[in-house]
Amino acid sequence: MDPLIGEIKMFAGNFAPKGWALCNGSLMSISQNSALFSILGTTYGGDGSSSFALPNLQGRTPVHVGQGPGSYYPLGAAVGTENVTILSQQMPSHIHAATATVAVNVSIDVNTTTPNQGLAAGNYIGYNANPEDGTPLPFYSDAPTANSQLKGVTATGTSAVTVAAAGGNSPLNIVQPVLAVNFIIATEGIYPSRP
């Protein structure tokens, strides 16, 4: 049975049989292929005066024309890409681990003039209770020196938080598993009649 001119088929060979051409976007002469031009026009390219282009299915998946769920494809539309770079706005919400470095400086004021004398009761860094009367005892027991009798403690600190960079900004391949075969279009055959 002769094919319809403009009919597209898959063909496992590495050539286009007689009366067929590869769907690879080639430019065709209008004068030598007037019947096919009258069907395709310049939908797929060409200047329309001396040449027209065949559909190019290289690296593309055919889809039916018209309105689909959430998409509209006019005849001859070539849309989509094989690779995308995902932006942060497109990623699901997520958390990155952070490393915090904290530096704390402690300054200690000491009372070196009065032995066993701190600030107001309970204002020692640490103390034990006097077994005789329960009053606080400083945590030192030696005679006061510049490093032993404590009056108070002041702590100041700074922190820096570093969040490591994530991602390599490389395009992501989104091609579904494919098997490459040739698509061929009939250049000869029965001229399709409209209903």
Coordinates of C-alpha atoms in Angstrom, one line a residue:
M1 CA 0.0 0.0 0.0
D2 CA 1.4 3.4 -1.0
P3 CA 1.9 5.9 1.9
L4 CA 0.3 9.3 2.1
I5 CA 2.6 12.1 1.0
G6 CA 3.8 13.7 4.3
E7 CA 3.3 10.6 6.3
I8 CA 6.0 10.0 9.0
K9 CA 7.2 6.6 10.1
M10 CA 9.9 5.2 12.2
F11 CA 12.6 3.3 10.3
A12 CA 15.4 1.2 11.8
G13 CA 17.7 1.5 8.8
N14 CA 20.5 4.0 8.5
F15 CA 19.1 5.5 5.2
A16 CA 15.8 6.7 3.8
P17 CA 14.2 4.3 1.3
K18 CA 13.2 5.5 -2.2
G19 CA 10.2 7.8 -2.0
W20 CA 11.1 8.8 1.6
A21 CA 13.3 11.4 3.2
L22 CA 14.9 11.6 6.7
C23 CA 13.1 13.9 9.2
N24 CA 16.3 15.8 9.9
G25 CA 15.3 19.4 8.9
S26 CA 16.8 19.2 5.5
L27 CA 15.9 21.9 3.0
M28 CA 14.0 20.6 -0.1
S29 CA 13.5 22.2 -3.5
I30 CA 9.9 23.3 -4.0
S31 CA 10.1 22.8 -7.7
Q32 CA 11.1 19.1 -7.3
N33 CA 8.7 18.4 -4.4
S34 CA 5.7 20.5 -5.0
A35 CA 3.2 18.0 -3.7
L36 CA 5.0 17.7 -0.3
F37 CA 5.5 21.5 -0.2
S38 CA 1.7 22.0 -0.7
I39 CA 1.2 19.9 2.5
L40 CA 4.1 21.2 4.7
G41 CA 4.5 24.7 3.5
T42 CA 7.2 26.6 5.5
T43 CA 5.9 25.2 8.9
Y44 CA 9.3 23.6 9.5
G45 CA 11.4 26.3 7.8
G46 CA 12.6 27.3 4.4
D47 CA 12.1 30.5 2.4
G48 CA 8.8 29.5 0.8
S49 CA 10.0 30.7 -2.7
S50 CA 12.6 28.1 -3.6
S51 CA 12.9 25.9 -0.6
F52 CA 11.0 24.4 2.4
A53 CA 12.3 22.3 5.3
L54 CA 11.4 18.9 6.5
P55 CA 10.5 18.3 10.1
N56 CA 13.5 17.9 12.3
L57 CA 13.0 15.1 14.8
Q58 CA 16.7 14.8 15.7
G59 CA 16.9 14.9 19.5
R60 CA 13.1 15.6 19.8
T61 CA 10.1 13.6 20.8
P62 CA 7.0 14.0 18.7
V63 CA 3.9 15.3 20.4
H64 CA 0.4 15.8 19.0
V65 CA -0.6 19.4 18.1
G66 CA -3.2 21.3 20.0
Q67 CA -4.2 22.1 23.6
G68 CA -3.1 19.6 26.2
P69 CA -3.3 19.7 30.0
G70 CA -1.4 22.8 30.8
S71 CA 0.3 23.2 27.3
Y72 CA -0.5 24.2 23.8
Y73 CA 1.6 23.0 20.8
P74 CA 1.0 24.6 17.4
L75 CA 2.0 22.6 14.3
G76 CA 5.8 22.9 13.9
A77 CA 6.5 24.1 17.4
A78 CA 10.0 23.0 18.6
V79 CA 10.1 23.6 22.4
G80 CA 12.0 22.2 25.4
T81 CA 15.6 21.6 26.2
E82 CA 17.7 18.6 27.1
N83 CA 19.5 20.3 30.0
V84 CA 18.4 22.7 32.7
T85 CA 20.1 24.5 35.5
I86 CA 17.9 24.5 38.6
L87 CA 17.5 27.8 40.4
S88 CA 17.2 28.0 44.2
Q89 CA 13.6 29.2 43.8
Q90 CA 12.8 25.9 42.1
M91 CA 14.2 23.6 44.8
P92 CA 12.1 22.2 47.6
S93 CA 12.6 23.9 50.9
H94 CA 15.6 22.4 52.7
I95 CA 18.2 23.1 55.4
H96 CA 21.9 23.4 55.1
A97 CA 24.3 22.5 58.0
A98 CA 26.1 25.5 59.5
T99 CA 29.3 25.6 61.5
A100 CA 29.6 28.2 64.2
T101 CA 32.9 29.3 65.7
V102 CA 32.6 31.2 69.0
A103 CA 35.5 33.0 70.7
V104 CA 34.8 34.0 74.3
N105 CA 37.1 36.3 76.3
V106 CA 36.7 36.3 80.1
S107 CA 38.1 39.1 82.2
I108 CA 38.3 38.5 85.9
D109 CA 38.6 41.4 88.4
V110 CA 40.4 40.5 91.6
N111 CA 40.5 42.1 95.0
T112 CA 44.1 42.0 96.2
T113 CA 43.8 44.3 99.2
T114 CA 41.5 42.5 101.6
P115 CA 42.0 38.8 102.3
N116 CA 38.9 36.5 101.8
Q117 CA 36.8 39.4 100.6
G118 CA 34.5 39.1 97.6
L119 CA 31.6 41.2 96.4
A120 CA 28.1 40.9 97.9
A121 CA 27.1 37.5 99.3
G122 CA 26.6 35.0 96.6
N123 CA 28.4 36.9 93.9
Y124 CA 31.4 34.6 93.8
I125 CA 32.1 32.5 90.7
G126 CA 31.9 29.5 93.0
Y127 CA 31.8 28.9 96.7
N128 CA 31.3 26.4 99.4
A129 CA 29.2 26.9 102.5
N130 CA 31.0 27.6 105.7
P131 CA 30.3 24.5 107.9
E132 CA 30.1 26.7 111.0
D133 CA 27.5 29.3 109.9
G134 CA 26.5 28.5 106.3
T135 CA 28.0 31.6 104.9
P136 CA 29.5 31.4 101.4
L137 CA 33.2 30.7 101.2
P138 CA 35.2 31.7 98.2
F139 CA 36.5 28.9 96.1
Y140 CA 40.1 29.8 97.0
S141 CA 41.8 29.1 100.3
D142 CA 45.2 30.7 99.9
A143 CA 46.1 34.3 100.6
P144 CA 45.0 36.8 98.0
T145 CA 47.2 37.3 95.0
A146 CA 46.5 39.0 91.7
N147 CA 45.1 35.7 90.4
S148 CA 43.3 34.2 93.4
Q149 CA 40.7 36.5 95.0
L150 CA 37.9 37.2 92.6
K151 CA 35.5 40.1 92.7
G152 CA 33.5 39.5 89.6
V153 CA 33.6 38.1 86.1
T154 CA 32.7 39.7 82.8
A155 CA 32.4 37.5 79.7
T156 CA 32.3 39.0 76.2
G157 CA 32.2 37.0 73.0
T158 CA 31.9 37.1 69.3
S159 CA 30.7 34.4 66.9
A160 CA 30.9 33.8 63.2
V161 CA 28.6 31.4 61.4
T162 CA 29.7 29.9 58.1
V163 CA 27.2 28.1 55.8
A164 CA 29.1 26.1 53.2
A165 CA 28.3 26.6 49.6
A166 CA 26.1 23.9 48.0
G167 CA 25.8 22.8 44.4
G168 CA 28.0 23.0 41.4
N169 CA 25.7 25.1 39.1
S170 CA 26.0 22.4 36.5
P171 CA 23.2 21.8 34.0
L172 CA 21.0 18.8 34.8
N173 CA 20.3 16.3 32.0
I174 CA 16.5 15.7 31.8
V175 CA 16.4 13.4 28.8
Q176 CA 14.2 10.4 29.4
P177 CA 15.7 7.0 28.3
V178 CA 15.6 6.9 24.5
L179 CA 16.4 4.6 21.6
A180 CA 17.6 6.4 18.4
V181 CA 15.9 5.3 15.2
N182 CA 15.3 7.2 12.0
F183 CA 12.1 9.0 11.3
I184 CA 11.2 9.2 7.7
I185 CA 8.7 11.2 5.8
A186 CA 7.0 10.1 2.5
T187 CA 7.9 12.3 -0.4
E188 CA 6.0 10.1 -2.9
G189 CA 2.7 8.3 -2.7
I190 CA -1.0 9.1 -2.4
Y191 CA -1.8 12.8 -2.1
P192 CA -4.0 13.1 1.0
S193 CA -7.5 14.4 0.3
R194 CA -9.3 16.5 2.8
P195 CA -12.6 15.3 4.3

